[in-house]
mmCIF file of C-alpha atoms and ligand atoms in Angstrom:
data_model
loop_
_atom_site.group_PDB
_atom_site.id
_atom_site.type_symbol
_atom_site.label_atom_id
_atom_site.label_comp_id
_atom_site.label_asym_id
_atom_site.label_seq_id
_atom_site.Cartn_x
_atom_site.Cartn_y
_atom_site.Cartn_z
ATOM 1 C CA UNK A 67 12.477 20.892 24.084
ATOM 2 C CA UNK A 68 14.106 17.516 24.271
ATOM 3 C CA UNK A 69 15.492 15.646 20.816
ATOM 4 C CA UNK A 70 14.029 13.314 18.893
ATOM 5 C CA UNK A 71 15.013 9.845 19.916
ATOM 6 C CA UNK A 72 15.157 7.122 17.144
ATOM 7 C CA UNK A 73 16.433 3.179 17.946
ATOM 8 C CA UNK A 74 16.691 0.810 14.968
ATOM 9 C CA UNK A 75 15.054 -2.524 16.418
ATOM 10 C CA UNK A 76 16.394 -4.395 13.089
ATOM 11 C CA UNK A 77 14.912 -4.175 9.346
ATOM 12 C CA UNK A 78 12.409 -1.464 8.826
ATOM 13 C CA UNK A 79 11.261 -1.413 12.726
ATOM 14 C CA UNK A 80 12.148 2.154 14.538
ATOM 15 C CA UNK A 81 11.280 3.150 18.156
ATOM 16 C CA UNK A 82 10.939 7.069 18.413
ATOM 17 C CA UNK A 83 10.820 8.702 21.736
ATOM 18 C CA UNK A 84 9.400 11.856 21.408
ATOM 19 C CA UNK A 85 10.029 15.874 22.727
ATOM 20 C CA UNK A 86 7.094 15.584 24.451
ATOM 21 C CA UNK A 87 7.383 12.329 25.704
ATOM 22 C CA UNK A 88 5.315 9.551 23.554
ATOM 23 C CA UNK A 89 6.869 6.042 22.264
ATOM 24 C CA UNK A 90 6.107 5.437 18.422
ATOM 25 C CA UNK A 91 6.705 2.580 16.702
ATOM 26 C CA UNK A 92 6.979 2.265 12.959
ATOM 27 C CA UNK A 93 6.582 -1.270 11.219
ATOM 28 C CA UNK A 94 7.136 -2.582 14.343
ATOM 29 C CA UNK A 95 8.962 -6.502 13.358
ATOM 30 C CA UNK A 96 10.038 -7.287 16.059
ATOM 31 C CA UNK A 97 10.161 -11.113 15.348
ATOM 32 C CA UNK A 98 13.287 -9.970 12.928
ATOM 33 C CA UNK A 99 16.641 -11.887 13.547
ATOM 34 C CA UNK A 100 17.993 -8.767 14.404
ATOM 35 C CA UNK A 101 16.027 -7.133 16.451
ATOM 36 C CA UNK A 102 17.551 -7.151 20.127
ATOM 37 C CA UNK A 103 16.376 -9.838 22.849
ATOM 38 C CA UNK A 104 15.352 -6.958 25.080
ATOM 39 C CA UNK A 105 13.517 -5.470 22.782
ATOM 40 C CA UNK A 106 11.224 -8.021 21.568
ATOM 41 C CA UNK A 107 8.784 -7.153 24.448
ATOM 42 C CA UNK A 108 8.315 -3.523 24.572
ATOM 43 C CA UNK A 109 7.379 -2.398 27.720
ATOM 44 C CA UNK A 110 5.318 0.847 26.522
ATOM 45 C CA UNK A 111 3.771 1.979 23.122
ATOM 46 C CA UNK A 112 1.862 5.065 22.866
ATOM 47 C CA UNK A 113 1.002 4.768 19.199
ATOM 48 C CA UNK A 114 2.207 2.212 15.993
ATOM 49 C CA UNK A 115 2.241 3.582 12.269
ATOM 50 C CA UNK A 116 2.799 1.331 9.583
ATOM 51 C CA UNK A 117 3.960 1.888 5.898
ATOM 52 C CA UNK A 118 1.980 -1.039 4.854
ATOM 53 C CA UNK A 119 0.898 -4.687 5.141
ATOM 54 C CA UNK A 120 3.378 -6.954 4.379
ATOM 55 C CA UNK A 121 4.612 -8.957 7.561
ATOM 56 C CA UNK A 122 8.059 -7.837 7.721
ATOM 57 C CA UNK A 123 6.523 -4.696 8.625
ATOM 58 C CA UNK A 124 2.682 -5.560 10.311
ATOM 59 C CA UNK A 125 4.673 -7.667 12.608
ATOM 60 C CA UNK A 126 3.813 -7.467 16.046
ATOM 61 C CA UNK A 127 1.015 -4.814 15.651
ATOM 62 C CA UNK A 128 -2.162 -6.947 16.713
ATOM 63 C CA UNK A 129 -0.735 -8.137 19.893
ATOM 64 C CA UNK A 130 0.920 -4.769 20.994
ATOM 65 C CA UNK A 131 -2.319 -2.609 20.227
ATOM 66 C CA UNK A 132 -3.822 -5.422 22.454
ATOM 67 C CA UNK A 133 -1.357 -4.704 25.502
ATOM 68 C CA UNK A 134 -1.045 -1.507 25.490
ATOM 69 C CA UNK A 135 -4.569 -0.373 24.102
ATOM 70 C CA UNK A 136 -2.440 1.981 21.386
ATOM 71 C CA UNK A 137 -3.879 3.672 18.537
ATOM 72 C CA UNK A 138 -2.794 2.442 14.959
ATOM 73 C CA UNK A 139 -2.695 4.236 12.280
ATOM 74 C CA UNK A 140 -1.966 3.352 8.830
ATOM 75 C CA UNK A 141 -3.474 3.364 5.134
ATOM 76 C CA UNK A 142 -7.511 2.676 4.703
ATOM 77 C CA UNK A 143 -7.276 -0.987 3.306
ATOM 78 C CA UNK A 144 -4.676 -2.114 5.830
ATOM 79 C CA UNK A 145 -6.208 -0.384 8.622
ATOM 80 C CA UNK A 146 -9.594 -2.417 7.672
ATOM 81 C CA UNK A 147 -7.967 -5.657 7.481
ATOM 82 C CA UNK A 148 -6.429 -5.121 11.021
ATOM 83 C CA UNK A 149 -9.683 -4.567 12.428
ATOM 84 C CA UNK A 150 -10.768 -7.653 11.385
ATOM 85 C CA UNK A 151 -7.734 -9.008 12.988
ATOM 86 C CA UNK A 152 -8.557 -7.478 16.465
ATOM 87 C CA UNK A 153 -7.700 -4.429 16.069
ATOM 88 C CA UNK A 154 -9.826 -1.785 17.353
ATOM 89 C CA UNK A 155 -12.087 0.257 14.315
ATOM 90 C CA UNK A 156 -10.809 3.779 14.419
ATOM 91 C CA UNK A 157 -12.470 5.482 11.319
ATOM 92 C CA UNK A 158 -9.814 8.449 12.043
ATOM 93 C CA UNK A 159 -6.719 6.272 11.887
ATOM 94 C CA UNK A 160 -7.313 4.740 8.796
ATOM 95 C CA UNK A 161 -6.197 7.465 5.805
ATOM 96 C CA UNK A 162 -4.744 7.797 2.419
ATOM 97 C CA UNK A 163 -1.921 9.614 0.606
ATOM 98 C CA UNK A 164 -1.457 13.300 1.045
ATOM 99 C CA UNK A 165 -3.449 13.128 4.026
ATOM 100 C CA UNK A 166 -2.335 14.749 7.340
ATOM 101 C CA UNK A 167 -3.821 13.729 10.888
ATOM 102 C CA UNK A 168 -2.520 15.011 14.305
ATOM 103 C CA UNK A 169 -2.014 12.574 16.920
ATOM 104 C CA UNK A 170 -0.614 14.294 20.391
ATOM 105 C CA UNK A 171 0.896 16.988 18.562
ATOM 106 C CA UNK A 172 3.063 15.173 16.017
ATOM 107 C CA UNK A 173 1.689 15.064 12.353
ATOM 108 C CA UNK A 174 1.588 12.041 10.406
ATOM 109 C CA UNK A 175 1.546 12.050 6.504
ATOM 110 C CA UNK A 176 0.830 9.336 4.150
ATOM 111 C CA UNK A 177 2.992 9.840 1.045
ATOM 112 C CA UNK A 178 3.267 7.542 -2.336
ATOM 113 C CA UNK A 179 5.644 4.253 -2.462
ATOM 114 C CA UNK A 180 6.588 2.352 -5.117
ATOM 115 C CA UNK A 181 5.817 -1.048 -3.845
ATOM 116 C CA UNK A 182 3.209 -3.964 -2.808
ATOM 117 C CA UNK A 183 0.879 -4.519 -0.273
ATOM 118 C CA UNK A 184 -0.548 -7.671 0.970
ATOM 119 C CA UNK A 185 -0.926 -10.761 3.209
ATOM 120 C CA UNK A 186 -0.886 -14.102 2.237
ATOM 121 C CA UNK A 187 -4.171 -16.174 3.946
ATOM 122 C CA UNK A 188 -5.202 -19.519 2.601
ATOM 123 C CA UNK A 189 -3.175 -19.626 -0.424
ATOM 124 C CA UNK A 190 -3.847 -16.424 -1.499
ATOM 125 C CA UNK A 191 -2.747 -12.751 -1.585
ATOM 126 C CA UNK A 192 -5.436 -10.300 -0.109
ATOM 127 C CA UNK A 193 -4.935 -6.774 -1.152
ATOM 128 C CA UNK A 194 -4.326 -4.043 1.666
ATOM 129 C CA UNK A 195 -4.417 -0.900 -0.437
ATOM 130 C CA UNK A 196 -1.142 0.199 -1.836
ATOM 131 C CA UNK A 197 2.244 0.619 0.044
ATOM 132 C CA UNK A 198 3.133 4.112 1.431
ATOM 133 C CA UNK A 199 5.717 6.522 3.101
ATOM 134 C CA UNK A 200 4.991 8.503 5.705
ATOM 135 C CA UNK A 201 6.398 12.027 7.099
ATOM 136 C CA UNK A 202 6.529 12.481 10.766
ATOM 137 C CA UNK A 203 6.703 15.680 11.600
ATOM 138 C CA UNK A 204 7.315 15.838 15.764
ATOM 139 C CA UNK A 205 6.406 17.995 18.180
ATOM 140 C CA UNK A 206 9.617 20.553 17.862
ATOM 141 C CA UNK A 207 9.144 20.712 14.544
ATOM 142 C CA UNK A 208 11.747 17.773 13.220
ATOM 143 C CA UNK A 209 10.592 16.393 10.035
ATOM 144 C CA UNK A 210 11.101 12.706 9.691
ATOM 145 C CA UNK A 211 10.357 11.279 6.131
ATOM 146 C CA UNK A 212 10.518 6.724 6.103
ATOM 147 C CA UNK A 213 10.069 5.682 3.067
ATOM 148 C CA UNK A 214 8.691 2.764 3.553
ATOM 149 C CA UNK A 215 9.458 0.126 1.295
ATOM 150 C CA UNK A 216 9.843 1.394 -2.870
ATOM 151 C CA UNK A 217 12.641 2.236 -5.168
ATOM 152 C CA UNK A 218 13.357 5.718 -6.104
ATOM 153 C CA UNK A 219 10.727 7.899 -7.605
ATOM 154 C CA UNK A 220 10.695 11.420 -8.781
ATOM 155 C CA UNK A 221 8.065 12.616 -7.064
ATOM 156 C CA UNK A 222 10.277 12.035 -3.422
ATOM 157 C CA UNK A 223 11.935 15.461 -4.715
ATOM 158 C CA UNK A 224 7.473 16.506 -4.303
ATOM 159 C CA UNK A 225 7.906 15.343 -0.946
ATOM 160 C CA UNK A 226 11.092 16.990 -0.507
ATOM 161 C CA UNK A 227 9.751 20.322 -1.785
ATOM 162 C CA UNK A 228 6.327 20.287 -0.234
ATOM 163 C CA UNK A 229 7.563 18.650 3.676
ATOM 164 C CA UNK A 230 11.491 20.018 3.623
ATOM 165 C CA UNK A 231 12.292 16.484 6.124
ATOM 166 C CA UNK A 232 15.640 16.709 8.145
ATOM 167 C CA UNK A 233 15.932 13.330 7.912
ATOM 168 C CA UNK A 234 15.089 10.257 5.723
ATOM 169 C CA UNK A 235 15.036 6.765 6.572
ATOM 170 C CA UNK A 236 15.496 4.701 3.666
ATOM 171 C CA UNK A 237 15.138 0.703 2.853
ATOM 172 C CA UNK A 238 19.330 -0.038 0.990
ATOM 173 C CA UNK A 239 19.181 -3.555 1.014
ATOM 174 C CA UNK A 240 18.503 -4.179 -2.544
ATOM 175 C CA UNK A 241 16.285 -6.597 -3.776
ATOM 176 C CA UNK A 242 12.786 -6.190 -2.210
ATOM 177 C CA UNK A 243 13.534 -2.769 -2.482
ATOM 178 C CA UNK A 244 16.041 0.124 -3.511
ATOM 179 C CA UNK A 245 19.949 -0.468 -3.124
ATOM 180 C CA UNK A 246 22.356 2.393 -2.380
ATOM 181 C CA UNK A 247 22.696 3.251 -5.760
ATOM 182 C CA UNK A 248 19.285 4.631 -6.059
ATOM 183 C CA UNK A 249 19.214 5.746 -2.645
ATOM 184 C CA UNK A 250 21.886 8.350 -3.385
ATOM 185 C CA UNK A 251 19.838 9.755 -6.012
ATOM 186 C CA UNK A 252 16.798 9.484 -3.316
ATOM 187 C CA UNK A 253 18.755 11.780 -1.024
ATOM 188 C CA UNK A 254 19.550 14.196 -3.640
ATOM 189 C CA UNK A 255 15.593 14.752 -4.389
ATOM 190 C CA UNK A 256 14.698 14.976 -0.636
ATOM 191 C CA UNK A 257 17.640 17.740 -0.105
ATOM 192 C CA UNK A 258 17.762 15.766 3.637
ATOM 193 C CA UNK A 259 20.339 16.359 5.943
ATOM 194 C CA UNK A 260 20.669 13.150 7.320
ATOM 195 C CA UNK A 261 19.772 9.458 6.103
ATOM 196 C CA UNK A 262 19.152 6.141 8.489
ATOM 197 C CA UNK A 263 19.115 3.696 6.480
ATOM 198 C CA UNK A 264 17.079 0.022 6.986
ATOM 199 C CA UNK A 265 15.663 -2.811 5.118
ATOM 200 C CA UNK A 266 19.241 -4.373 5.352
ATOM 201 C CA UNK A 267 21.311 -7.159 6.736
ATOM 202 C CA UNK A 268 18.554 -9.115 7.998
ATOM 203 C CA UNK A 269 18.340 -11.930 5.814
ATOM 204 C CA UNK A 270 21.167 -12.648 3.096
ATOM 205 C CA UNK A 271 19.331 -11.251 0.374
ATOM 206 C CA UNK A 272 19.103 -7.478 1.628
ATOM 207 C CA UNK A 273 22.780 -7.385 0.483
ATOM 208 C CA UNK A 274 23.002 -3.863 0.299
ATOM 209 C CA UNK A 275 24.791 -1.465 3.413
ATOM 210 C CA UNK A 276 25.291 1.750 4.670
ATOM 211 C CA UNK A 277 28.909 1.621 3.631
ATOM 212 C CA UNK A 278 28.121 1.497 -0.001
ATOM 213 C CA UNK A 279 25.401 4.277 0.302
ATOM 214 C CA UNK A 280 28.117 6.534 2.080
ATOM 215 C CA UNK A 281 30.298 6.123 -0.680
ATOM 216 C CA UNK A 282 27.813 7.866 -2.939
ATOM 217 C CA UNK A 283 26.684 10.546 -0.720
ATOM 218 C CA UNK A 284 27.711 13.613 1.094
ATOM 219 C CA UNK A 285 24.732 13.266 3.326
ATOM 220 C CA UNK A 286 25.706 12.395 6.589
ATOM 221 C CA UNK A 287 24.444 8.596 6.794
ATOM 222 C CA UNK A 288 24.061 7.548 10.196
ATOM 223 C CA UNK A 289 23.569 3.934 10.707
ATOM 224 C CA UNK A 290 23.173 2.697 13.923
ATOM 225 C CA UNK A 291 23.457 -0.815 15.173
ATOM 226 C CA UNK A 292 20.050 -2.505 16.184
ATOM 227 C CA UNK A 293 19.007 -1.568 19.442
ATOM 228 C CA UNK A 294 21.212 1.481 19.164
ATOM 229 C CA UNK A 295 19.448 4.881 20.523
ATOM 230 C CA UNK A 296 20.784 7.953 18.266
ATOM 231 C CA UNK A 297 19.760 10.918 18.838
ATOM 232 C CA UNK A 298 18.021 13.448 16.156
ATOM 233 C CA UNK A 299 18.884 16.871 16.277
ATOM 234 C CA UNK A 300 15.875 19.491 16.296
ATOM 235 C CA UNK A 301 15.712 21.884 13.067
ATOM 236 C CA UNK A 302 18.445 23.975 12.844
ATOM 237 C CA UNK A 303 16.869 27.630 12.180
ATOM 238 C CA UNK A 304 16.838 28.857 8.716
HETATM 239 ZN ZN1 LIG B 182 9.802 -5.079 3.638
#
């Protein structure tokens, strides 16, 4: 069976091509400042996942799910607001933490963030449920844990433990979220094997980089440049 395929499209937005074939997209911003030219309008989606509701992440979910007709899936509160927002109901996309649900044969988890989750409308914040991870765990078995956005919590050595993910791609830029420092101690709860990180360089503030997080970590930290395809090696057997 083919790799994993992960691009970084800028911030937290990640195409994965699939071993059997589908196009994912998680948190797909593409409106980011870094996100390539090319990539801006996909030409394919087979399916959008999203952490949670802030923009930075929603991004360009309505209008994709309208071209393409793809499923989204994402926590019960944001899920609801987006299909008030034209997105189509789907009763079985719309989950909570701990939950599981198969699409195609990969298996998508909703685990706990540490975090907000909202939209601003008409002066306002609405609330869309609280912020999540979520483990994907792909059709040859590779184990893909985002974090979403959060600091560091104990309970990612739970998710560690209970999902064993080869990789983990984590937010470093500081400020909205965790920096390297805490990152390092993220990658020692997951026990990963590899860390993308995200959530950095695209506006001044997300100070923090992959350089930093290397120097406190023997996890191999691969950090590739937006619109960079990496491959992600299947599971090596235990
Ligand atoms: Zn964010």
């Amino acid at each position: 069976m083919a790799d994993v395929s992960l691009t970084w499209l800028g911030h937290s937005a990640f195409r994965f091509d699939t071993p059997g074939g589908k196009r994912i997209y998680l948190d797909p911003y593409l409106d980011n400042p870094k996100c390539p030219e090319g990539e801006k309008q996909p030409e394919r989606c087979d399916l959008i996942v999203l952490t949670h509701g802030h923009d930075d992440h929603v991004g360009s979910t309505v209008e994709l799910h309208q071209r393409f007709g793809c499923p989204v899936i994402a926590l019960v509160e944001l899920r609801g607001w987006l299909a008030g927002r034209g997105v189509e109901e789907n009763a079985a996309h719309a989950f909570n933490k701990g939950g599981t649900l198969e699409w195609e044969g990969v298996k998508i988890t909703l685990t706990d963030a540490n975090h907000s989750s909202s939209a601003f409308e008409n002066g306002t914040f609405v609330y869309l449920g609280e912020p999540a991870g979520l483990v994907l765990e792909f059709e040859n078995g590779l184990t893909v844990y985002a974090a979403g956005d959060t600091n560091v919590f104990g309970d990612m050595q739970l998710i560690g433990r209970i999902y064993q993910p080869d990789v983990a791609i984590l937010p470093v830029g500081d400020h909205y979220t965790m920096g390297p420092r805490e990152a390092a101690v993220a990658l020692e709860l997951l026990g990963v094997r590899t860390c993308v990180p995200c959530h950095y360089g695209t506006f001044p503030v997300l100070h923090g980089t992959p350089e930093q997080l290397r120097e406190l970590t023997d996890v191999d930290v691969l950090a590739p440049a937006p619109g960079e395809t990496v491959a992600l090696p299947a599971k090596v057997a235990a």
